[in-house]
Short mmCIF file of C-alpha atoms in Angstrom, two decimals:
data_model
loop_
_atom_site.label_atom_id
_atom_site.label_comp_id
_atom_site.label_asym_id
_atom_site.label_seq_id
_atom_site.Cartn_x
_atom_site.Cartn_y
_atom_site.Cartn_z
CA MET A 1 -15.42 3.24 3.43
CA THR A 2 -14.36 5.53 0.64
CA SER A 3 -11.31 7.74 0.78
CA VAL A 4 -11.53 11.50 0.26
CA TRP A 5 -9.69 11.10 -2.91
CA LEU A 6 -12.04 8.50 -4.38
CA GLN A 7 -15.39 10.20 -3.45
CA ASP A 8 -17.60 11.35 -6.24
CA ARG A 9 -15.53 9.87 -8.99
CA GLU A 10 -16.99 9.58 -12.50
CA PRO A 11 -17.05 6.04 -13.99
CA PHE A 12 -13.70 5.21 -15.63
CA PRO A 13 -13.87 4.53 -19.48
CA SER A 14 -12.02 1.36 -20.04
CA ASP A 15 -10.10 0.60 -23.23
CA SER A 16 -10.74 -2.74 -24.90
CA LEU A 17 -8.34 -5.67 -24.50
CA ASP A 18 -8.85 -7.08 -28.03
CA GLY A 19 -6.57 -9.97 -27.24
CA GLY A 20 -3.63 -10.28 -29.62
CA ARG A 21 -0.07 -9.41 -28.83
CA VAL A 22 1.68 -6.34 -27.29
CA GLN A 23 5.24 -5.77 -26.26
CA ASP A 24 4.56 -5.05 -22.57
CA VAL A 25 1.70 -5.87 -20.12
CA VAL A 26 1.57 -4.03 -16.78
CA VAL A 27 -0.74 -5.56 -14.15
CA GLY A 28 -2.03 -2.92 -11.75
CA ALA A 29 -3.03 0.65 -12.32
CA GLY A 30 -1.65 2.33 -9.27
CA ILE A 31 1.33 4.71 -9.24
CA THR A 32 3.97 2.15 -9.96
CA GLY A 33 2.13 0.50 -12.85
CA LEU A 34 1.02 3.75 -14.52
CA VAL A 35 4.47 5.33 -14.30
CA THR A 36 6.11 2.16 -15.63
CA ALA A 37 3.62 1.90 -18.45
CA LEU A 38 4.05 5.65 -19.34
CA LEU A 39 7.76 5.41 -19.41
CA LEU A 40 7.62 2.34 -21.85
CA ALA A 41 5.02 4.00 -24.04
CA ARG A 42 7.20 7.11 -24.21
CA ALA A 43 9.95 4.77 -25.57
CA GLY A 44 7.71 3.80 -28.44
CA ARG A 45 6.59 0.38 -27.03
CA GLN A 46 3.11 -1.13 -27.25
CA VAL A 47 1.80 -1.20 -23.65
CA VAL A 48 -1.38 -2.38 -22.11
CA VAL A 49 -2.32 -1.92 -18.39
CA LEU A 50 -4.54 -4.49 -16.93
CA GLU A 51 -6.46 -3.43 -13.71
CA ALA A 52 -8.85 -5.67 -11.75
CA ARG A 53 -10.92 -2.66 -10.48
CA THR A 54 -10.26 0.97 -11.65
CA PRO A 55 -6.99 3.10 -11.64
CA GLY A 56 -5.98 4.03 -8.22
CA ALA A 57 -8.73 1.99 -6.58
CA VAL A 58 -6.52 0.06 -4.14
CA THR A 59 -3.41 1.43 -2.40
CA THR A 60 -2.76 4.58 -4.42
CA GLY A 61 -6.23 6.04 -3.98
CA ASN A 62 -6.29 5.26 -0.30
CA SER A 63 -2.89 6.79 0.36
CA THR A 64 -2.25 9.84 2.48
CA ALA A 65 0.09 10.69 -0.51
CA LYS A 66 3.00 12.21 1.35
CA VAL A 67 5.93 12.69 -1.02
CA SER A 68 8.82 12.73 1.48
CA LEU A 69 12.38 11.55 2.06
CA LEU A 70 11.86 11.69 5.81
CA GLN A 71 9.83 8.45 6.45
CA ALA A 72 8.97 7.97 10.05
CA THR A 73 11.81 5.96 11.58
CA ARG A 74 12.76 4.18 8.43
CA TYR A 75 16.48 5.17 8.27
CA SER A 76 17.41 4.24 11.85
CA GLN A 77 15.76 0.86 11.26
CA LEU A 78 17.54 0.36 7.94
CA LEU A 79 20.99 1.29 9.26
CA GLY A 80 20.46 -1.31 11.95
CA ARG A 81 19.96 -4.00 9.24
CA HIS A 82 21.96 -3.01 6.26
CA SER A 83 25.28 -1.48 5.34
CA GLU A 84 25.39 2.28 4.90
CA ASP A 85 25.97 2.05 1.10
CA VAL A 86 22.79 0.05 0.74
CA VAL A 87 20.72 2.54 2.74
CA ARG A 88 22.21 5.39 0.73
CA ALA A 89 21.06 3.53 -2.45
CA TYR A 90 17.59 3.49 -0.92
CA VAL A 91 17.78 7.18 -0.27
CA GLU A 92 18.96 7.90 -3.82
CA GLY A 93 16.13 5.84 -5.30
CA ASN A 94 13.62 7.69 -3.21
CA ARG A 95 15.11 11.05 -4.13
CA GLU A 96 14.93 10.21 -7.80
CA GLY A 97 11.31 8.96 -7.35
CA ARG A 98 10.36 12.19 -5.50
CA ASP A 99 12.03 14.50 -7.96
CA TRP A 100 10.47 12.66 -11.01
CA LEU A 101 7.03 12.90 -9.44
CA LEU A 102 7.26 16.58 -8.55
CA ARG A 103 8.64 17.45 -12.06
CA TYR A 104 5.79 15.51 -13.63
CA CYS A 105 3.14 17.30 -11.42
CA ALA A 106 4.63 20.67 -12.35
CA GLU A 107 4.46 19.85 -16.17
CA HIS A 108 0.98 18.39 -16.02
CA ASP A 109 -0.73 20.92 -13.63
CA VAL A 110 -1.15 18.45 -10.79
CA GLY A 111 -1.38 20.49 -7.59
CA VAL A 112 1.34 20.16 -5.02
CA LEU A 113 1.53 21.52 -1.43
CA ARG A 114 5.07 21.98 -0.26
CA ARG A 115 5.38 21.12 3.40
CA PRO A 116 8.03 20.14 6.02
CA ALA A 117 8.04 16.43 7.08
CA VAL A 118 8.30 15.73 10.71
CA THR A 119 9.03 12.60 12.68
CA TYR A 120 7.83 13.57 16.13
CA ALA A 121 8.23 12.13 19.68
CA SER A 122 4.89 11.68 21.27
CA ASP A 123 6.50 11.22 24.70
CA ASP A 124 9.81 11.97 26.50
CA GLY A 125 10.71 8.29 26.89
CA GLU A 126 10.83 5.70 24.08
CA GLY A 127 9.25 8.09 21.66
CA LEU A 128 11.92 10.74 22.13
CA ARG A 129 14.71 8.08 21.98
CA ARG A 130 13.43 6.81 18.58
CA ALA A 131 12.90 10.27 17.17
CA LYS A 132 16.46 11.33 18.15
CA GLU A 133 17.79 8.10 16.61
CA GLU A 134 16.02 8.91 13.40
CA HIS A 135 17.41 12.48 13.43
CA GLU A 136 21.02 11.18 13.75
CA ALA A 137 20.37 8.58 11.06
CA ALA A 138 19.03 11.14 8.72
CA ARG A 139 22.00 13.43 9.45
CA ARG A 140 24.39 10.54 8.79
CA LEU A 141 22.72 10.12 5.42
CA ASP A 142 23.09 13.90 4.61
CA LEU A 143 19.37 14.58 4.53
CA GLY A 144 19.65 18.06 5.98
CA VAL A 145 17.23 17.58 8.88
CA ARG A 146 17.00 19.94 11.89
CA TRP A 147 15.59 19.28 15.37
CA GLU A 148 12.68 21.30 16.58
CA HIS A 149 11.93 21.30 20.35
CA ASP A 150 8.50 23.05 20.08
CA LEU A 151 6.22 22.00 17.24
CA PRO A 152 3.13 24.09 16.37
CA VAL A 153 0.56 21.45 16.97
CA PRO A 154 -2.36 21.10 19.51
CA PHE A 155 -1.17 17.67 20.92
CA PRO A 156 1.73 16.95 23.25
CA THR A 157 5.08 16.23 21.69
CA SER A 158 8.75 16.21 22.90
CA GLY A 159 9.93 17.71 19.74
CA GLY A 160 10.86 16.14 16.38
CA THR A 161 13.24 15.94 13.45
CA VAL A 162 12.14 18.09 10.48
CA LEU A 163 13.09 17.92 6.78
CA ASP A 164 11.91 21.05 4.90
CA ASP A 165 10.48 21.31 1.46
CA GLN A 166 8.86 17.94 1.07
CA ALA A 167 5.34 17.64 -0.61
CA GLU A 168 1.89 16.28 -0.52
CA VAL A 169 -0.50 15.67 -3.45
CA ASP A 170 -3.98 14.51 -4.41
CA PRO A 171 -3.10 10.95 -5.59
CA MET A 172 -6.02 10.66 -7.84
CA ALA A 173 -5.35 13.92 -9.60
CA LEU A 174 -1.87 12.34 -10.36
CA VAL A 175 -3.54 9.09 -11.51
CA ASP A 176 -5.85 10.91 -13.83
CA ALA A 177 -2.80 12.83 -15.39
CA LEU A 178 -0.79 9.67 -15.85
CA VAL A 179 -3.77 7.88 -17.58
CA ARG A 180 -4.29 10.69 -19.98
CA ASP A 181 -0.60 10.88 -20.83
CA LEU A 182 -0.33 7.17 -21.31
CA ARG A 183 -3.21 7.13 -23.68
CA ASP A 184 -1.73 10.07 -25.55
CA HIS A 185 1.36 7.87 -26.17
CA GLY A 186 -0.64 4.97 -27.45
CA GLY A 187 -0.99 3.00 -24.31
CA ARG A 188 -4.27 1.31 -23.16
CA VAL A 189 -5.78 0.95 -19.74
CA VAL A 190 -8.25 -2.05 -19.43
CA THR A 191 -10.20 -2.13 -16.21
CA GLY A 192 -12.33 -4.79 -14.62
CA THR A 193 -9.86 -7.38 -15.78
CA ARG A 194 -8.28 -9.69 -13.09
CA VAL A 195 -5.25 -11.59 -14.09
CA ARG A 196 -5.43 -15.32 -13.18
CA GLY A 197 -2.13 -16.68 -14.38
CA VAL A 198 0.74 -16.59 -16.87
CA THR A 199 2.17 -19.29 -19.11
CA GLY A 200 5.24 -19.42 -21.46
CA THR A 201 8.83 -18.63 -21.10
CA GLY A 202 9.61 -16.90 -24.39
CA GLN A 203 6.51 -15.08 -25.21
CA LEU A 204 4.17 -14.86 -22.30
CA THR A 205 0.40 -15.43 -22.34
CA VAL A 206 -1.35 -13.48 -19.57
CA GLN A 207 -4.63 -15.27 -18.73
CA CYS A 208 -7.52 -13.17 -17.35
CA ARG A 209 -10.79 -13.99 -15.57
CA GLY A 210 -13.53 -14.75 -17.99
CA GLY A 211 -11.13 -16.41 -20.50
CA SER A 212 -9.54 -13.45 -22.25
CA SER A 213 -5.79 -13.41 -22.70
CA VAL A 214 -2.99 -11.29 -24.16
CA VAL A 215 0.43 -12.23 -25.34
CA CYS A 216 3.47 -10.10 -24.45
CA ASP A 217 7.25 -10.05 -24.39
CA GLN A 218 7.51 -8.41 -20.90
CA LEU A 219 5.21 -8.48 -17.96
CA VAL A 220 5.25 -6.10 -14.97
CA LEU A 221 3.43 -7.03 -11.77
CA ALA A 222 2.64 -3.92 -9.94
CA THR A 223 -0.20 -5.19 -7.80
CA GLY A 224 0.79 -4.42 -4.19
CA THR A 225 1.74 -8.04 -3.76
CA PRO A 226 2.49 -10.27 -6.72
CA VAL A 227 -0.47 -12.26 -8.02
CA LEU A 228 1.98 -15.07 -9.23
CA ASP A 229 3.34 -17.30 -6.49
CA ARG A 230 6.37 -18.73 -8.31
CA GLY A 231 8.73 -16.17 -6.69
CA LEU A 232 7.37 -16.81 -3.10
CA HIS A 233 7.18 -13.07 -2.55
CA PHE A 234 4.17 -13.61 -0.20
CA ALA A 235 6.62 -15.25 2.32
CA ARG A 236 8.76 -12.16 2.37
CA LEU A 237 6.00 -9.59 2.90
CA SER A 238 3.89 -8.63 5.82
CA PRO A 239 0.43 -7.17 4.74
CA GLU A 240 -0.40 -4.23 6.90
CA ARG A 241 -3.73 -2.43 7.33
CA SER A 242 -4.05 1.09 8.54
CA TYR A 243 -6.90 3.68 8.75
CA ALA A 244 -7.40 7.34 7.92
CA LEU A 245 -9.92 10.12 8.60
CA ALA A 246 -10.54 13.31 6.58
CA LEU A 247 -12.01 16.23 8.44
CA GLU A 248 -12.85 19.68 7.58
CA HIS A 249 -10.87 22.14 9.83
CA PRO A 250 -10.44 25.88 9.74
CA ALA A 251 -6.63 25.86 10.13
CA PRO A 252 -4.96 22.39 10.11
CA PRO A 253 -1.29 22.24 10.76
CA GLU A 254 0.64 22.83 7.54
CA MET A 255 3.04 20.04 8.16
CA MET A 256 3.29 16.31 7.41
CA LEU A 257 3.69 14.70 10.75
CA ILE A 258 4.16 11.02 11.84
CA SER A 259 4.92 9.64 15.31
CA SER A 260 8.01 7.72 16.09
CA HIS A 261 6.52 5.30 18.66
CA GLY A 262 3.38 4.19 20.29
CA PRO A 263 0.05 4.05 18.59
CA SER A 264 0.89 5.39 15.16
CA ARG A 265 -0.39 8.88 14.25
CA SER A 266 0.13 10.39 10.73
CA LEU A 267 -1.15 13.92 9.84
CA ARG A 268 -1.25 16.21 6.80
CA ASP A 269 -3.47 18.94 5.45
CA ALA A 270 -5.20 19.02 2.04
CA ARG A 271 -7.60 21.13 0.12
CA ALA A 272 -10.90 20.25 -1.37
CA GLY A 273 -12.31 23.26 -3.27
CA ASP A 274 -12.65 26.01 -0.76
CA ALA A 275 -12.47 23.58 2.24
CA ARG A 276 -9.39 23.03 4.34
CA LEU A 277 -8.88 19.37 5.34
CA LEU A 278 -7.02 17.65 8.05
CA LEU A 279 -6.07 13.98 7.47
CA VAL A 280 -5.25 11.78 10.32
CA GLY A 281 -4.06 8.26 9.86
CA GLY A 282 -2.67 5.36 11.87
CA GLU A 283 -3.70 2.44 14.01
CA GLY A 284 -1.84 0.02 11.82
CA HIS A 285 -1.97 -3.79 12.20
CA THR A 286 -1.28 -6.96 10.34
CA VAL A 287 -4.24 -7.86 8.12
CA GLY A 288 -6.71 -10.19 9.85
CA ARG A 289 -4.80 -10.20 13.15
CA THR A 290 -6.96 -7.93 15.38
CA ASP A 291 -10.00 -8.63 17.49
CA SER A 292 -11.90 -5.71 15.81
CA GLU A 293 -10.96 -3.39 12.98
CA ARG A 294 -13.68 -1.00 14.23
CA LEU A 295 -11.83 -0.48 17.45
CA HIS A 296 -8.96 0.97 15.63
CA VAL A 297 -11.06 3.47 13.81
CA ASP A 298 -12.77 4.44 17.05
CA ARG A 299 -9.34 4.97 18.70
CA LEU A 300 -8.37 7.26 15.86
CA ARG A 301 -11.53 9.16 16.13
CA ARG A 302 -11.22 9.68 19.93
CA TRP A 303 -7.65 10.90 19.58
CA THR A 304 -8.71 13.37 16.86
CA ARG A 305 -11.77 14.68 18.74
CA GLU A 306 -9.50 15.25 21.80
CA HIS A 307 -6.89 17.34 20.02
CA PHE A 308 -9.02 18.83 17.15
CA PRO A 309 -12.42 19.33 18.63
CA GLU A 310 -13.46 21.80 15.96
CA ALA A 311 -12.92 19.33 13.11
CA THR A 312 -15.79 17.72 11.29
CA GLU A 313 -15.30 14.26 9.72
CA VAL A 314 -16.14 13.95 6.06
CA ALA A 315 -14.55 10.56 5.15
CA HIS A 316 -12.94 7.52 6.67
CA TRP A 317 -11.25 4.73 5.03
CA SER A 318 -8.35 2.17 5.17
CA ALA A 319 -5.42 1.04 3.15
CA GLN A 320 -3.25 -1.92 2.66
CA ASP A 321 0.60 -1.80 2.39
CA TYR A 322 3.22 -4.52 2.24
CA VAL A 323 6.40 -4.36 4.42
CA SER A 324 9.25 -6.67 3.35
CA HIS A 325 11.20 -8.87 5.54
CA ASP A 326 14.39 -6.66 5.41
CA LEU A 327 12.37 -3.40 5.18
CA LEU A 328 13.62 -2.51 1.61
CA PRO A 329 11.42 -2.51 -1.48
CA VAL A 330 11.54 -5.60 -3.67
CA ILE A 331 12.38 -4.54 -7.30
CA ASP A 332 13.41 -7.56 -9.32
CA THR A 333 12.41 -10.34 -11.69
CA MET A 334 10.62 -13.56 -11.13
CA PRO A 335 12.89 -16.62 -10.82
CA GLY A 336 12.82 -18.74 -13.98
CA SER A 337 11.17 -16.04 -16.07
CA SER A 338 14.32 -15.20 -18.10
CA GLU A 339 13.96 -11.64 -16.67
CA ARG A 340 10.65 -11.21 -18.56
CA ILE A 341 8.39 -11.02 -15.33
CA HIS A 342 9.11 -8.01 -13.26
CA VAL A 343 7.98 -7.46 -9.69
CA ALA A 344 7.70 -4.33 -7.60
CA THR A 345 6.46 -4.49 -4.00
CA GLY A 346 7.27 -3.97 -0.32
CA TYR A 347 7.26 -0.16 -0.15
CA GLY A 348 6.46 -0.16 3.49
CA LYS A 349 3.83 2.67 3.52
CA TRP A 350 6.05 5.02 1.49
CA GLY A 351 4.76 4.28 -1.99
CA MET A 352 4.62 7.77 -3.50
CA THR A 353 8.44 7.90 -3.66
CA ASN A 354 9.20 4.18 -3.69
CA GLY A 355 6.53 3.40 -6.24
CA VAL A 356 7.95 5.89 -8.77
CA ALA A 357 11.48 4.74 -7.97
CA ALA A 358 10.47 1.17 -8.71
CA ALA A 359 8.88 2.25 -11.99
CA LEU A 360 12.03 4.08 -13.04
CA ALA A 361 14.12 0.96 -12.21
CA THR A 362 11.76 -1.47 -13.90
CA ALA A 363 11.38 0.51 -17.09
CA ALA A 364 15.17 0.94 -17.33
CA ARG A 365 15.65 -2.76 -17.07
CA ILE A 366 13.13 -3.45 -19.79
CA LEU A 367 14.82 -0.88 -22.00
CA ASP A 368 18.28 -2.22 -21.38
CA GLY A 369 19.27 0.70 -19.22
CA ARG A 370 21.12 0.72 -15.96
CA VAL A 371 20.21 2.43 -12.66
CA PRO A 372 23.15 2.09 -10.17
CA TRP A 373 21.12 2.58 -7.00
CA ALA A 374 18.62 -0.09 -8.09
CA GLN A 375 21.34 -2.49 -8.93
CA ARG A 376 22.86 -1.99 -5.46
CA LEU A 377 19.53 -2.73 -3.85
CA GLN A 378 18.95 -5.79 -5.93
CA ASP A 379 22.43 -7.09 -5.12
CA ARG A 380 22.21 -6.46 -1.36
CA PRO A 381 23.54 -9.37 0.77
CA VAL A 382 21.39 -11.35 3.01
CA ARG A 383 22.18 -10.22 6.54
CA ALA A 384 21.10 -11.51 9.99
CA GLY A 385 18.34 -8.83 10.34
CA ALA A 386 16.76 -9.98 7.07
CA VAL A 387 16.80 -13.58 8.21
CA ARG A 388 15.19 -12.60 11.56
CA GLY A 389 12.53 -10.56 9.59
CA PHE A 390 11.72 -13.52 7.41
CA ALA A 391 11.45 -15.82 10.43
CA THR A 392 9.23 -13.41 12.27
CA ILE A 393 6.87 -12.90 9.22
CA ASN A 394 6.46 -16.60 8.63
CA ALA A 395 6.15 -17.52 12.36
CA GLY A 396 3.36 -15.04 12.61
CA VAL A 397 1.69 -16.67 9.53
CA VAL A 398 1.89 -20.20 11.12
CA ALA A 399 0.55 -19.03 14.47
CA SER A 400 -2.28 -17.08 12.93
CA GLY A 401 -3.21 -19.94 10.67
CA VAL A 402 -3.40 -22.40 13.43
CA ARG A 403 -5.31 -20.20 15.65
CA HIS A 404 -8.01 -19.30 13.05
CA ALA A 405 -8.21 -22.94 11.76
CA ALA A 406 -8.67 -24.26 15.28
CA GLY A 407 -11.24 -21.63 16.11
CA ALA A 408 -13.33 -22.43 13.05
CA ALA A 409 -13.19 -26.16 13.76
CA LEU A 410 -14.23 -25.77 17.43
CA ARG A 411 -17.00 -23.30 16.84
CA PRO A 412 -20.26 -24.79 15.53
CA LEU A 413 -22.29 -22.30 13.34
CA ASP A 414 -25.62 -21.20 14.58
CA GLU A 415 -28.53 -21.87 12.16
CA THR A 416 -29.71 -18.27 12.82
CA PRO A 417 -28.19 -15.84 10.25
CA PRO A 418 -25.95 -13.15 11.62
CA SER A 419 -27.46 -9.78 12.25
CA GLU A 420 -26.94 -6.91 9.74
CA GLY A 421 -23.28 -6.02 9.18
CA LYS A 422 -22.03 -9.06 11.02
CA GLY A 423 -20.06 -12.11 9.87
CA VAL A 424 -19.17 -15.35 11.66
CA VAL A 425 -16.85 -18.30 10.77
CA GLY A 426 -17.53 -21.74 12.21
CA ARG A 427 -17.99 -25.50 11.57
CA ARG A 428 -20.72 -26.65 9.15
CA GLY A 429 -19.70 -29.92 7.57
CA PRO A 430 -16.03 -30.70 6.71
CA VAL A 431 -15.07 -27.25 5.52
CA PRO A 432 -15.07 -24.11 7.66
CA THR A 433 -17.89 -21.86 6.60
CA ALA A 434 -18.16 -17.98 6.57
CA VAL A 435 -21.58 -16.48 6.91
CA SER A 436 -22.44 -12.81 6.84
CA THR A 437 -25.46 -10.49 6.41
CA VAL A 438 -24.95 -7.23 4.51
CA ASP A 439 -27.76 -5.03 3.11
CA GLY A 440 -30.28 -7.56 4.13
CA ARG A 441 -28.70 -10.48 2.24
CA THR A 442 -27.18 -13.51 4.00
CA CYS A 443 -24.25 -15.22 2.17
CA ALA A 444 -22.66 -18.46 3.06
CA LEU A 445 -19.13 -19.14 1.64
CA SER A 446 -16.23 -21.50 2.16
CA ALA A 447 -14.08 -19.78 4.76
CA VAL A 448 -10.92 -21.23 3.05
CA CYS A 449 -8.82 -18.55 1.40
CA THR A 450 -8.29 -19.41 -2.29
CA HIS A 451 -4.60 -18.36 -2.11
CA LEU A 452 -3.06 -20.84 0.25
CA GLY A 453 -5.86 -22.22 2.26
CA GLY A 454 -5.89 -19.96 5.41
CA VAL A 455 -9.24 -19.48 7.26
CA VAL A 456 -10.64 -15.97 6.77
CA GLU A 457 -11.94 -13.68 9.43
CA TRP A 458 -14.65 -10.98 9.41
CA ASN A 459 -13.51 -7.41 9.08
CA ASP A 460 -16.19 -5.58 11.11
CA VAL A 461 -15.52 -2.10 9.71
CA GLU A 462 -15.28 -2.83 6.00
CA GLN A 463 -17.57 -5.83 6.00
CA SER A 464 -15.07 -7.98 4.16
CA TRP A 465 -13.45 -11.41 4.67
CA ASP A 466 -9.79 -11.02 5.38
CA CYS A 467 -7.05 -13.73 5.40
CA SER A 468 -4.47 -13.30 8.10
CA LEU A 469 -1.77 -15.36 6.34
CA HIS A 470 -0.81 -13.19 3.44
CA GLY A 471 -3.35 -10.41 3.27
CA SER A 472 -5.91 -11.63 0.63
CA ARG A 473 -9.23 -9.86 1.09
CA PHE A 474 -12.62 -10.70 -0.25
CA SER A 475 -16.04 -8.92 -0.27
CA HIS A 476 -18.84 -10.17 1.84
CA SER A 477 -20.12 -12.10 -1.27
CA GLY A 478 -16.65 -13.56 -1.86
CA GLU A 479 -15.18 -11.51 -4.72
CA VAL A 480 -11.51 -10.76 -4.58
CA LEU A 481 -10.64 -7.24 -3.32
CA GLU A 482 -6.84 -7.42 -3.08
CA GLY A 483 -3.83 -9.42 -2.06
CA PRO A 484 -2.33 -12.43 -3.78
CA ALA A 485 -5.52 -14.43 -4.23
CA THR A 486 -6.94 -14.35 -7.79
CA ARG A 487 -10.06 -16.47 -7.34
CA PRO A 488 -13.15 -15.72 -5.22
CA LEU A 489 -14.25 -17.59 -2.16
CA ARG A 490 -16.37 -20.55 -3.09
CA PRO A 491 -20.07 -20.88 -2.12
CA ALA A 492 -20.59 -22.96 0.96
CA ARG A 493 -21.73 -26.46 0.33
CA GLY A 494 -25.54 -26.45 0.12
CA SER A 495 -25.90 -22.70 -0.13
CA ASP A 496 -27.93 -20.99 -2.82
#
């Protein structure tokens, strides 16, 4: 599964790490990491970006890349949990993030399509109620929305709230521009380098897989979810998986749409050379907590065929996002790090604006600047809704952990290898074992996640092992793909 943005990419030429000492290390070469690194490099600092895969390979390159201040039903949800001044600080941060990104695209010839953003009602019941609530919340926050009763789309709606003059981009064109700019300012991007740990309190030593390391004064973790556990951020985040299709279409709607209720549906148009593309996303669920990931893709395809029968699929993929316990992004420093280890996460599927906002706030903190909206978000009080959100996330973790562990313990493994493309978890000796067959090769691994010991489950559409506790994902052969885990799954006892 490869996104339309990541297809046919040339191999990325990595810079060398060379050990030694720099002022700043940024872990993660998505939009947050690259913008943060660029801002620091522009200020004359020595910066190196460490990326486990390649730039944009995880969330950024799998995004639908909507650059919008209207974000589904975000504002009505936030106003139900936070004071209005906190929510206004969130809006201000996203506005700064959007405006910085669009200025940057204009200055560096990154293509932008200006489009209205729409949160639409898919029915005249709960969907309409939630869309109207979002409309009123956006008006309360002075966002300048308007209500449209009739939307020019080929599927049924009961109207929607519209915010004009938002934007959509090709996220990898943006990544390429940021990497070039960062290198022009003396920064380095080192790929294929997974961070394993950090030691020190004054100067920090960043330890990487394979034994390499680098010493720095400031460390930024821009990895979707932090790869260090000392802040317990994993307990405040829900890892969410969603799916997307790209289809050639003669005249896709020139709008960015997202449903307010029911099975999620998100749409935008795009261009690939002379081709017009329709992107359809949705079908989200918590990582590892579904009977079949393939069924979600199948439902998305059926809906798209029904309403866009002339469209031809050219790509399908999935993405992982993290939703915080109080629905606001987490932009702060690690406890006990003397404000030397910085964290940015929890964008709730709106990373193009939130990711840049987090970079602006993080760079300002390192450079001794002050961003009022970021300070207001960081100082937000803990309210009842946040406590309920935290309890809900962790109750789900416990329930899922027990269910998967019990299932593995009660299910003896068959000696016959799984058929091609299949994976099973069961009992073989004292440790749960995960066995899969991909490309004719059968691989047996410990089914125990190397993060906090959850039992992994087979993802039948991406042929990966996914942990339902905190969203760590592993390839069929056990290598880390994403999430808080930093070490691969171990080979099963007695396997080759």
